[in-house]
Short mmCIF file of C-alpha atoms and ligand atoms in Angstrom, two decimals:
data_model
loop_
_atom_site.label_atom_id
_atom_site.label_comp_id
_atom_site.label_asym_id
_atom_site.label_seq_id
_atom_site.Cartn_x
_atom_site.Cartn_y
_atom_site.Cartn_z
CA UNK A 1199 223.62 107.24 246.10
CA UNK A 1200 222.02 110.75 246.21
CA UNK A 1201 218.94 112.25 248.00
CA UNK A 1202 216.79 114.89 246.14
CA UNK A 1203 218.89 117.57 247.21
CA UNK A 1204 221.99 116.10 245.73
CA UNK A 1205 223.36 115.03 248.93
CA UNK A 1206 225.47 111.60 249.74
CA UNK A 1207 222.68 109.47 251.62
CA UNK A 1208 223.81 107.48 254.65
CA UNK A 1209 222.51 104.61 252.47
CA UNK A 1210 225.51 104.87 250.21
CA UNK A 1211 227.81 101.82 250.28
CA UNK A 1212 231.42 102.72 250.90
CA UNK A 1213 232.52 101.20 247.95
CA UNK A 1214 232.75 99.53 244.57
CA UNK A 1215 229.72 96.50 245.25
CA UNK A 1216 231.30 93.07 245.42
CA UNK A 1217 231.82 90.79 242.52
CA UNK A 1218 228.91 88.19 242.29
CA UNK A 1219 231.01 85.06 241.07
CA UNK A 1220 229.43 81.75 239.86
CA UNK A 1221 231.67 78.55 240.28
CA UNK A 1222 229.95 75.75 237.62
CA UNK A 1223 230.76 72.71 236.07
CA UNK A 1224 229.57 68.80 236.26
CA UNK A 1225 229.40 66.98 239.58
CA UNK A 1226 232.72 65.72 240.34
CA UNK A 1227 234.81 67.76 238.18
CA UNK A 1228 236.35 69.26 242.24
CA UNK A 1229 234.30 72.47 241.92
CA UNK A 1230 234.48 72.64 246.20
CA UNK A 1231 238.04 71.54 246.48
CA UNK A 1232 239.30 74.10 243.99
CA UNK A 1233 236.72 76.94 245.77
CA UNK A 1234 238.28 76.11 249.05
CA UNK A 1235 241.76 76.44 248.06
CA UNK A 1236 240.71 79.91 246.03
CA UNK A 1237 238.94 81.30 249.07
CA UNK A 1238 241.11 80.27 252.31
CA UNK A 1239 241.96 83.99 253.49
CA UNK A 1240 239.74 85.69 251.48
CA UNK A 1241 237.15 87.62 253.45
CA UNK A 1242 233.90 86.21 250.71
CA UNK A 1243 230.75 85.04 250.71
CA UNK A 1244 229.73 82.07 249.86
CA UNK A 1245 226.85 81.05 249.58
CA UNK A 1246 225.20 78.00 251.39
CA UNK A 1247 222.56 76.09 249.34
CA UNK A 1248 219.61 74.44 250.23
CA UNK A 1249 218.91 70.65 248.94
CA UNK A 1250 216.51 67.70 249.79
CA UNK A 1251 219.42 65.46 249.09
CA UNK A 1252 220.52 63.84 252.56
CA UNK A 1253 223.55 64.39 254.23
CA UNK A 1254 226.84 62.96 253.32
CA UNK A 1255 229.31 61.58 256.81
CA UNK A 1256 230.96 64.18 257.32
CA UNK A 1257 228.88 67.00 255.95
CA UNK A 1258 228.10 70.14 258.07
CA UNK A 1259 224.52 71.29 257.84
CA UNK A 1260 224.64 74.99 257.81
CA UNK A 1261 228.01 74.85 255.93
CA UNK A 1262 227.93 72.49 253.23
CA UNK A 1263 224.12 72.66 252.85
CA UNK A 1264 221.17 73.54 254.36
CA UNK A 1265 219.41 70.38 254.59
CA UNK A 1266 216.09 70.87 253.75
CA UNK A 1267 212.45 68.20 253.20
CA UNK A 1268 210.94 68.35 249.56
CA UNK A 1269 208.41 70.55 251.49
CA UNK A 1270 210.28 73.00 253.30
CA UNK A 1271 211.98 73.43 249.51
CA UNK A 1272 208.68 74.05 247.94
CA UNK A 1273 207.99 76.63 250.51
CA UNK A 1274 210.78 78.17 249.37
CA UNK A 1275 210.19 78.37 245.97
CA UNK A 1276 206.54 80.15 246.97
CA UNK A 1277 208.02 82.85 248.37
CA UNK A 1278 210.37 83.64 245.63
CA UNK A 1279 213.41 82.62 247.97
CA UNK A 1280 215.88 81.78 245.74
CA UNK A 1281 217.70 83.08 243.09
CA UNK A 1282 217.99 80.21 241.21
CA UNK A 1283 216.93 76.42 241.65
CA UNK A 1284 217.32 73.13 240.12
CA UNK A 1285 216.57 69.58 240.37
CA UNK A 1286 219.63 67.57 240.09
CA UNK A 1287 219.94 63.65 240.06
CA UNK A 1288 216.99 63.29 241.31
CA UNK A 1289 217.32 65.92 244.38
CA UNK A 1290 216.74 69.82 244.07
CA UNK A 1291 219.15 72.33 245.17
CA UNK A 1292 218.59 76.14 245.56
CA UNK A 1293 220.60 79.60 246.26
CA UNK A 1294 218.77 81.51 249.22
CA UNK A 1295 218.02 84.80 247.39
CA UNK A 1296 218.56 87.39 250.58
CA UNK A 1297 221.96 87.27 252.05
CA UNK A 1298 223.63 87.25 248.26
CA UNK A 1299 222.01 91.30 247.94
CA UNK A 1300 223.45 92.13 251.10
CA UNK A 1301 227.05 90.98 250.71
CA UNK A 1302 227.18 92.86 247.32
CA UNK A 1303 226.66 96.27 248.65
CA UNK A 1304 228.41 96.29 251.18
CA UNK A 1305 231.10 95.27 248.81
CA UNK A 1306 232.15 91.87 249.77
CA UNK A 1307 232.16 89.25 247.01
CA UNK A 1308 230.19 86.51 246.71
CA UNK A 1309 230.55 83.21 245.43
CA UNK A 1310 228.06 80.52 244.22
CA UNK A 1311 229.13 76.67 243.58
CA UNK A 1312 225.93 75.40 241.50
CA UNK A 1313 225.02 73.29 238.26
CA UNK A 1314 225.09 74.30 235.00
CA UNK A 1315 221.31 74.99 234.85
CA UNK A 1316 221.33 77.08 237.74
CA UNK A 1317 224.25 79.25 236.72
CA UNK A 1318 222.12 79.89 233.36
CA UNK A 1319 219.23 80.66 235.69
CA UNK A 1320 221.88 83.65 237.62
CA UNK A 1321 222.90 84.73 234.03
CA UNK A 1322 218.82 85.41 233.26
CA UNK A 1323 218.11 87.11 236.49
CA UNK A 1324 220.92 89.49 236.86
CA UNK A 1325 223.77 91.07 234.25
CA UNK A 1326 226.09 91.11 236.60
CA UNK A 1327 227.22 87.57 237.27
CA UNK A 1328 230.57 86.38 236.09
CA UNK A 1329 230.24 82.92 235.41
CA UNK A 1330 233.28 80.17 235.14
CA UNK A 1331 232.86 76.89 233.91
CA UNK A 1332 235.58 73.97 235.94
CA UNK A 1333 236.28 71.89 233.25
CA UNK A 1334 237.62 68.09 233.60
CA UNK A 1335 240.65 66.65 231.79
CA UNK A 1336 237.78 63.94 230.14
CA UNK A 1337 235.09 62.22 230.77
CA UNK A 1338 237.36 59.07 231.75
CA UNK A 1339 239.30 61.13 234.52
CA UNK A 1340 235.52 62.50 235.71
CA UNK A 1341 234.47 59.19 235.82
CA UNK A 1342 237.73 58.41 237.74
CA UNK A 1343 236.98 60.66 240.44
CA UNK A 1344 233.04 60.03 240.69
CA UNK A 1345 233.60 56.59 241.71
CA UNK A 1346 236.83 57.36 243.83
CA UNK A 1347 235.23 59.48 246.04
CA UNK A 1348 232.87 56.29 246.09
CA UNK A 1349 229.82 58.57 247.34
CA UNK A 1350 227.49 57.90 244.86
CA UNK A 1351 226.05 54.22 243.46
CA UNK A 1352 226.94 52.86 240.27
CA UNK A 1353 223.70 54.23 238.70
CA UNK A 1354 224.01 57.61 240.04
CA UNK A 1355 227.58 57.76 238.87
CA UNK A 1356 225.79 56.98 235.06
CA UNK A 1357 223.23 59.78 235.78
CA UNK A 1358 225.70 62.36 236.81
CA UNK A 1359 228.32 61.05 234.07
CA UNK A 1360 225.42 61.84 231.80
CA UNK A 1361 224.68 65.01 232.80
CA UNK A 1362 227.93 66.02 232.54
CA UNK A 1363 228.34 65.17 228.90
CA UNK A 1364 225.80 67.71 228.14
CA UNK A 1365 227.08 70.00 230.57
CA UNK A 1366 230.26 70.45 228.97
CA UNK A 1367 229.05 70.82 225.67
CA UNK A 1368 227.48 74.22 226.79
CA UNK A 1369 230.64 75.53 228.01
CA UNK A 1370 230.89 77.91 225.72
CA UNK A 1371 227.73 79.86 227.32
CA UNK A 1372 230.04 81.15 230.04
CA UNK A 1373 232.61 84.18 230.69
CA UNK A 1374 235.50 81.34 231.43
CA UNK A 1375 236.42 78.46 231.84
CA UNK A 1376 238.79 77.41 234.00
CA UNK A 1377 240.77 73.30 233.43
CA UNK A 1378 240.89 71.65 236.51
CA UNK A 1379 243.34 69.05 235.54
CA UNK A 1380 246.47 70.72 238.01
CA UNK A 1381 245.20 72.24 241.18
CA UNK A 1382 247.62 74.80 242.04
CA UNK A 1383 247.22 76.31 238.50
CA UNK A 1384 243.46 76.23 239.09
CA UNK A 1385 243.37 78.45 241.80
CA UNK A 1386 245.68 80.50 239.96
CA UNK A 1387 243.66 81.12 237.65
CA UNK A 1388 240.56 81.71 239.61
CA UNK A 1389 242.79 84.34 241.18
CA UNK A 1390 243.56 85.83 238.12
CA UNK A 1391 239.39 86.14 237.07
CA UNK A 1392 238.85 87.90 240.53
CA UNK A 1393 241.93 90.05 239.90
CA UNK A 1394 241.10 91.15 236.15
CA UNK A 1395 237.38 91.40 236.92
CA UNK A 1396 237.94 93.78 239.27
CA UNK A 1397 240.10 96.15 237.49
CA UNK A 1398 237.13 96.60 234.81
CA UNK A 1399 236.82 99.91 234.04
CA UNK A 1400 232.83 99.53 234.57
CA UNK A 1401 233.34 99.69 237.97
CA UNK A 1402 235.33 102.93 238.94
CA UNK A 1403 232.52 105.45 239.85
CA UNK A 1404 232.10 108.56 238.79
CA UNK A 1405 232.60 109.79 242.63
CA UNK A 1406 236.03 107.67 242.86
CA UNK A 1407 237.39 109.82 239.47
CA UNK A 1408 236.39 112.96 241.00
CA UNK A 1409 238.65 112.19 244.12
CA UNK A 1410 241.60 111.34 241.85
CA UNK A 1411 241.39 114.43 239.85
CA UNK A 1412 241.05 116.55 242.69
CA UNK A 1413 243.24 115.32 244.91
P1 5GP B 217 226.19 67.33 245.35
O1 5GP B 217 224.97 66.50 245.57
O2 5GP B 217 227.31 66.53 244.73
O3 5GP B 217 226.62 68.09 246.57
O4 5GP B 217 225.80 68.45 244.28
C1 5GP B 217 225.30 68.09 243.02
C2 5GP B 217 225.43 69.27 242.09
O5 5GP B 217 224.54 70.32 242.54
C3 5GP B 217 226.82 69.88 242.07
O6 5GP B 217 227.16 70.15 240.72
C4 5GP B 217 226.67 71.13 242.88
O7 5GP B 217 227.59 72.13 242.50
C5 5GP B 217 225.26 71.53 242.53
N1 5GP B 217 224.64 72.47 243.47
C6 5GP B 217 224.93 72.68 244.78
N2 5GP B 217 224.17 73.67 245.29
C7 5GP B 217 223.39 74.12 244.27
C8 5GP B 217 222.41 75.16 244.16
O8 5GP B 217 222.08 75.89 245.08
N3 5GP B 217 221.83 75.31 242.95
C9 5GP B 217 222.15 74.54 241.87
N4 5GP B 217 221.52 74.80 240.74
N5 5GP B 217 223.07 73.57 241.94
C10 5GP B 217 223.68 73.36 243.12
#
Protein backbone atom coordinates (compact mmCIF):
# COMPACT_ATOMS: atom_id res chain seq x y z
CA UNK A 1 0.00 0.00 0.00
CA UNK A 2 1.23 3.44 -1.25
CA UNK A 3 0.47 7.10 -0.26
CA UNK A 4 0.26 9.79 -3.05
CA UNK A 5 3.78 10.36 -2.97
CA UNK A 6 4.65 6.79 -3.68
CA UNK A 7 5.67 6.05 -0.26
CA UNK A 8 5.07 2.57 1.84
CA UNK A 9 2.12 3.70 4.27
CA UNK A 10 2.31 2.48 7.86
CA UNK A 11 -1.04 0.91 6.84
CA UNK A 12 0.73 -1.68 4.77
CA UNK A 13 0.35 -5.27 6.05
CA UNK A 14 3.64 -7.04 6.43
CA UNK A 15 2.72 -9.65 4.30
CA UNK A 16 0.97 -11.87 1.79
CA UNK A 17 -3.03 -11.50 3.42
CA UNK A 18 -4.16 -14.79 4.91
CA UNK A 19 -5.98 -17.47 3.08
CA UNK A 20 -9.83 -17.18 3.72
CA UNK A 21 -10.72 -21.03 3.82
CA UNK A 22 -14.32 -22.42 3.86
CA UNK A 23 -14.77 -25.95 5.52
CA UNK A 24 -18.48 -27.31 4.03
CA UNK A 25 -20.29 -30.30 3.73
CA UNK A 26 -23.69 -31.94 5.32
CA UNK A 27 -24.24 -32.05 9.06
CA UNK A 28 -22.55 -34.99 10.36
CA UNK A 29 -20.22 -35.76 7.69
CA UNK A 30 -17.18 -34.71 10.96
CA UNK A 31 -16.56 -31.26 9.39
CA UNK A 32 -15.32 -30.05 13.32
CA UNK A 33 -13.46 -33.20 14.11
CA UNK A 34 -11.45 -33.14 10.91
CA UNK A 35 -10.97 -28.97 11.40
CA UNK A 36 -9.64 -29.66 14.82
CA UNK A 37 -7.19 -32.19 13.91
CA UNK A 38 -6.11 -29.78 10.70
CA UNK A 39 -5.71 -26.76 12.94
CA UNK A 40 -4.10 -28.03 16.42
CA UNK A 41 -0.75 -25.88 16.17
CA UNK A 42 -1.66 -23.79 13.58
CA UNK A 43 -1.74 -20.14 14.60
CA UNK A 44 -5.63 -19.55 12.46
CA UNK A 45 -8.64 -18.09 12.77
CA UNK A 46 -11.54 -19.54 13.04
CA UNK A 47 -14.33 -18.25 13.05
CA UNK A 48 -17.10 -18.54 15.79
CA UNK A 49 -20.73 -18.51 14.49
CA UNK A 50 -23.70 -17.24 15.81
CA UNK A 51 -27.02 -19.58 15.99
CA UNK A 52 -30.48 -19.56 17.78
CA UNK A 53 -30.08 -23.26 18.06
CA UNK A 54 -29.56 -24.09 21.93
CA UNK A 55 -26.65 -25.39 23.40
CA UNK A 56 -25.50 -28.90 23.21
CA UNK A 57 -23.84 -30.52 27.05
CA UNK A 58 -20.82 -29.86 26.62
CA UNK A 59 -20.74 -26.96 24.24
CA UNK A 60 -18.70 -23.76 25.00
CA UNK A 61 -20.53 -20.56 24.23
CA UNK A 62 -17.99 -18.26 22.84
CA UNK A 63 -16.13 -21.27 21.27
CA UNK A 64 -18.40 -23.52 19.64
CA UNK A 65 -21.07 -20.83 19.08
CA UNK A 66 -22.22 -17.74 20.04
CA UNK A 67 -25.51 -18.49 21.35
CA UNK A 68 -27.74 -16.07 20.26
CA UNK A 69 -32.22 -15.39 20.60
CA UNK A 70 -34.05 -15.27 17.11
CA UNK A 71 -33.92 -11.51 17.99
CA UNK A 72 -30.54 -10.72 18.83
CA UNK A 73 -29.95 -12.73 15.23
CA UNK A 74 -32.23 -10.45 13.41
CA UNK A 75 -30.40 -7.55 14.81
CA UNK A 76 -27.67 -8.85 13.30
CA UNK A 77 -28.76 -9.29 10.05
CA UNK A 78 -29.92 -5.27 10.17
CA UNK A 79 -26.74 -4.16 10.52
CA UNK A 80 -25.20 -6.09 7.78
CA UNK A 81 -23.18 -8.22 10.45
CA UNK A 82 -22.52 -11.15 8.79
CA UNK A 83 -20.98 -12.35 5.91
CA UNK A 84 -23.14 -14.96 5.25
CA UNK A 85 -26.30 -16.54 7.02
CA UNK A 86 -28.57 -19.38 6.82
CA UNK A 87 -31.41 -21.09 8.35
CA UNK A 88 -30.64 -24.63 8.94
CA UNK A 89 -33.04 -27.40 10.38
CA UNK A 90 -35.08 -25.19 11.55
CA UNK A 91 -32.37 -22.83 13.44
CA UNK A 92 -30.25 -19.99 11.70
CA UNK A 93 -26.62 -19.75 11.88
CA UNK A 94 -24.39 -16.77 10.81
CA UNK A 95 -20.50 -15.74 10.26
CA UNK A 96 -19.83 -12.36 12.22
CA UNK A 97 -18.60 -10.22 9.28
CA UNK A 98 -15.74 -8.01 11.30
CA UNK A 99 -13.07 -10.07 12.85
CA UNK A 100 -12.79 -12.34 9.40
CA UNK A 101 -11.31 -8.67 7.55
CA UNK A 102 -9.00 -8.24 10.22
CA UNK A 103 -7.30 -11.63 10.43
CA UNK A 104 -6.76 -11.48 6.59
CA UNK A 105 -4.55 -8.52 6.55
CA UNK A 106 -2.70 -9.01 8.95
CA UNK A 107 -2.04 -12.25 7.23
CA UNK A 108 -3.32 -14.92 9.42
CA UNK A 109 -5.71 -17.42 7.83
CA UNK A 110 -9.00 -17.89 8.49
CA UNK A 111 -11.25 -20.65 8.53
CA UNK A 112 -15.08 -20.99 8.31
CA UNK A 113 -17.04 -24.42 9.18
CA UNK A 114 -20.64 -23.59 7.60
CA UNK A 115 -23.45 -25.24 5.34
CA UNK A 116 -23.50 -25.58 1.94
CA UNK A 117 -25.75 -22.51 1.39
CA UNK A 118 -23.67 -20.34 3.31
CA UNK A 119 -20.40 -21.28 1.68
CA UNK A 120 -22.27 -20.33 -1.77
CA UNK A 121 -23.26 -17.13 0.00
CA UNK A 122 -18.93 -16.50 0.79
CA UNK A 123 -18.34 -17.55 -2.90
CA UNK A 124 -20.95 -14.46 -4.03
CA UNK A 125 -19.57 -11.93 -1.69
CA UNK A 126 -15.90 -12.26 -2.11
CA UNK A 127 -13.45 -13.99 -5.01
CA UNK A 128 -11.22 -14.93 -2.76
CA UNK A 129 -12.62 -17.82 -0.78
CA UNK A 130 -11.32 -21.30 -1.30
CA UNK A 131 -14.02 -23.50 -0.67
CA UNK A 132 -13.76 -27.51 0.22
CA UNK A 133 -16.53 -29.69 0.27
CA UNK A 134 -16.07 -32.92 3.34
CA UNK A 135 -17.59 -35.54 1.64
CA UNK A 136 -19.09 -38.84 3.42
CA UNK A 137 -18.33 -42.43 2.39
CA UNK A 138 -22.55 -42.64 1.75
CA UNK A 139 -25.46 -41.68 2.87
CA UNK A 140 -25.71 -45.04 5.03
CA UNK A 141 -22.31 -44.28 6.91
CA UNK A 142 -23.80 -40.37 7.36
CA UNK A 143 -26.72 -41.75 8.65
CA UNK A 144 -24.48 -44.00 10.85
CA UNK A 145 -22.87 -41.23 12.49
CA UNK A 146 -26.03 -38.80 12.80
CA UNK A 147 -27.68 -41.13 15.04
CA UNK A 148 -24.38 -42.30 16.85
CA UNK A 149 -23.58 -39.17 18.06
CA UNK A 150 -27.37 -39.55 19.19
CA UNK A 151 -27.71 -35.56 19.40
CA UNK A 152 -30.39 -35.07 17.25
CA UNK A 153 -34.19 -36.84 17.25
CA UNK A 154 -35.22 -39.27 14.83
CA UNK A 155 -36.97 -36.55 12.74
CA UNK A 156 -34.19 -34.19 12.75
CA UNK A 157 -31.83 -36.95 11.75
CA UNK A 158 -34.52 -37.29 8.42
CA UNK A 159 -34.30 -33.45 7.96
CA UNK A 160 -30.59 -33.23 8.06
CA UNK A 161 -30.24 -36.71 6.10
CA UNK A 162 -32.31 -34.81 3.58
CA UNK A 163 -30.50 -31.95 3.32
CA UNK A 164 -27.58 -33.66 2.82
CA UNK A 165 -28.71 -35.54 -0.22
CA UNK A 166 -29.01 -32.33 -1.96
CA UNK A 167 -26.00 -31.04 -0.51
CA UNK A 168 -23.82 -33.46 -2.04
CA UNK A 169 -25.21 -33.30 -5.28
CA UNK A 170 -23.80 -29.69 -5.56
CA UNK A 171 -20.39 -30.70 -4.79
CA UNK A 172 -19.18 -30.00 -7.79
CA UNK A 173 -19.75 -26.04 -7.15
CA UNK A 174 -16.60 -26.05 -5.01
CA UNK A 175 -12.61 -25.72 -5.43
CA UNK A 176 -12.28 -29.38 -3.58
CA UNK A 177 -13.45 -31.78 -2.09
CA UNK A 178 -11.96 -33.51 0.39
CA UNK A 179 -13.43 -37.73 1.46
CA UNK A 180 -13.72 -38.01 4.93
CA UNK A 181 -13.94 -41.69 5.09
CA UNK A 182 -10.03 -42.10 6.89
CA UNK A 183 -9.17 -39.31 9.21
CA UNK A 184 -5.56 -39.11 9.15
CA UNK A 185 -5.66 -38.87 5.29
CA UNK A 186 -8.24 -36.10 5.73
CA UNK A 187 -6.18 -33.82 7.42
CA UNK A 188 -3.62 -34.65 5.04
CA UNK A 189 -5.19 -33.49 2.60
CA UNK A 190 -6.53 -30.36 4.07
CA UNK A 191 -2.83 -29.77 4.64
CA UNK A 192 -2.01 -30.23 1.28
CA UNK A 193 -5.00 -27.39 0.03
CA UNK A 194 -3.40 -24.87 2.58
CA UNK A 195 0.06 -25.83 1.31
CA UNK A 196 -0.68 -25.62 -2.61
CA UNK A 197 -2.96 -22.61 -2.13
CA UNK A 198 -0.43 -20.78 -0.81
CA UNK A 199 2.25 -21.28 -3.25
CA UNK A 200 -0.17 -19.66 -6.02
CA UNK A 201 1.63 -17.52 -7.97
CA UNK A 202 -1.33 -14.80 -7.50
CA UNK A 203 -0.06 -14.08 -4.38
CA UNK A 204 3.73 -13.11 -4.60
CA UNK A 205 3.64 -9.23 -4.79
CA UNK A 206 5.15 -7.22 -6.95
CA UNK A 207 7.24 -5.68 -3.82
CA UNK A 208 8.31 -9.40 -2.69
CA UNK A 209 9.91 -9.94 -6.57
CA UNK A 210 11.65 -6.76 -6.36
CA UNK A 211 13.47 -7.95 -3.09
CA UNK A 212 14.46 -11.24 -4.77
CA UNK A 213 15.89 -9.66 -7.77
CA UNK A 214 17.73 -7.23 -5.93
CA UNK A 215 18.99 -8.94 -3.33
P1 LIG B 1 -24.92 -27.90 14.17
O1 LIG B 1 -26.29 -27.51 14.63
O2 LIG B 1 -24.81 -29.39 13.93
O3 LIG B 1 -23.82 -27.35 15.04
O4 LIG B 1 -24.70 -27.20 12.75
C1 LIG B 1 -25.60 -27.45 11.69
C2 LIG B 1 -24.94 -27.04 10.40
O5 LIG B 1 -24.76 -25.61 10.39
C3 LIG B 1 -23.55 -27.63 10.21
O6 LIG B 1 -23.45 -28.08 8.87
C4 LIG B 1 -22.63 -26.48 10.49
O7 LIG B 1 -21.41 -26.59 9.80
C5 LIG B 1 -23.45 -25.33 9.96
N1 LIG B 1 -23.04 -24.01 10.46
C6 LIG B 1 -22.38 -23.70 11.61
N2 LIG B 1 -22.15 -22.38 11.69
C7 LIG B 1 -22.64 -21.83 10.54
C8 LIG B 1 -22.67 -20.50 10.02
O8 LIG B 1 -22.20 -19.52 10.59
N3 LIG B 1 -23.26 -20.34 8.82
C9 LIG B 1 -23.80 -21.38 8.11
N4 LIG B 1 -24.34 -21.08 6.94
N5 LIG B 1 -23.78 -22.63 8.57
C10 LIG B 1 -23.21 -22.86 9.77
Amino acid sequence: MTDDNGQRSSAAPAGPRGLLIVMTGASGVGKGTLREQWLAEQDVFYSVSWTTRTPRPGERPGQDYHFVDAEHFLTGIGKDGFLEHAEFAGNHYGTPRGPIEAALERGQDVVLEIEVKGAMQVRQATSEAILVFIMPPSLTELRRRLEGRATENPEQIERRLNRAHEEILEAHAFDYVVLNDDLTRAVADMHAIQRAERARSSRISPDELSRIVES
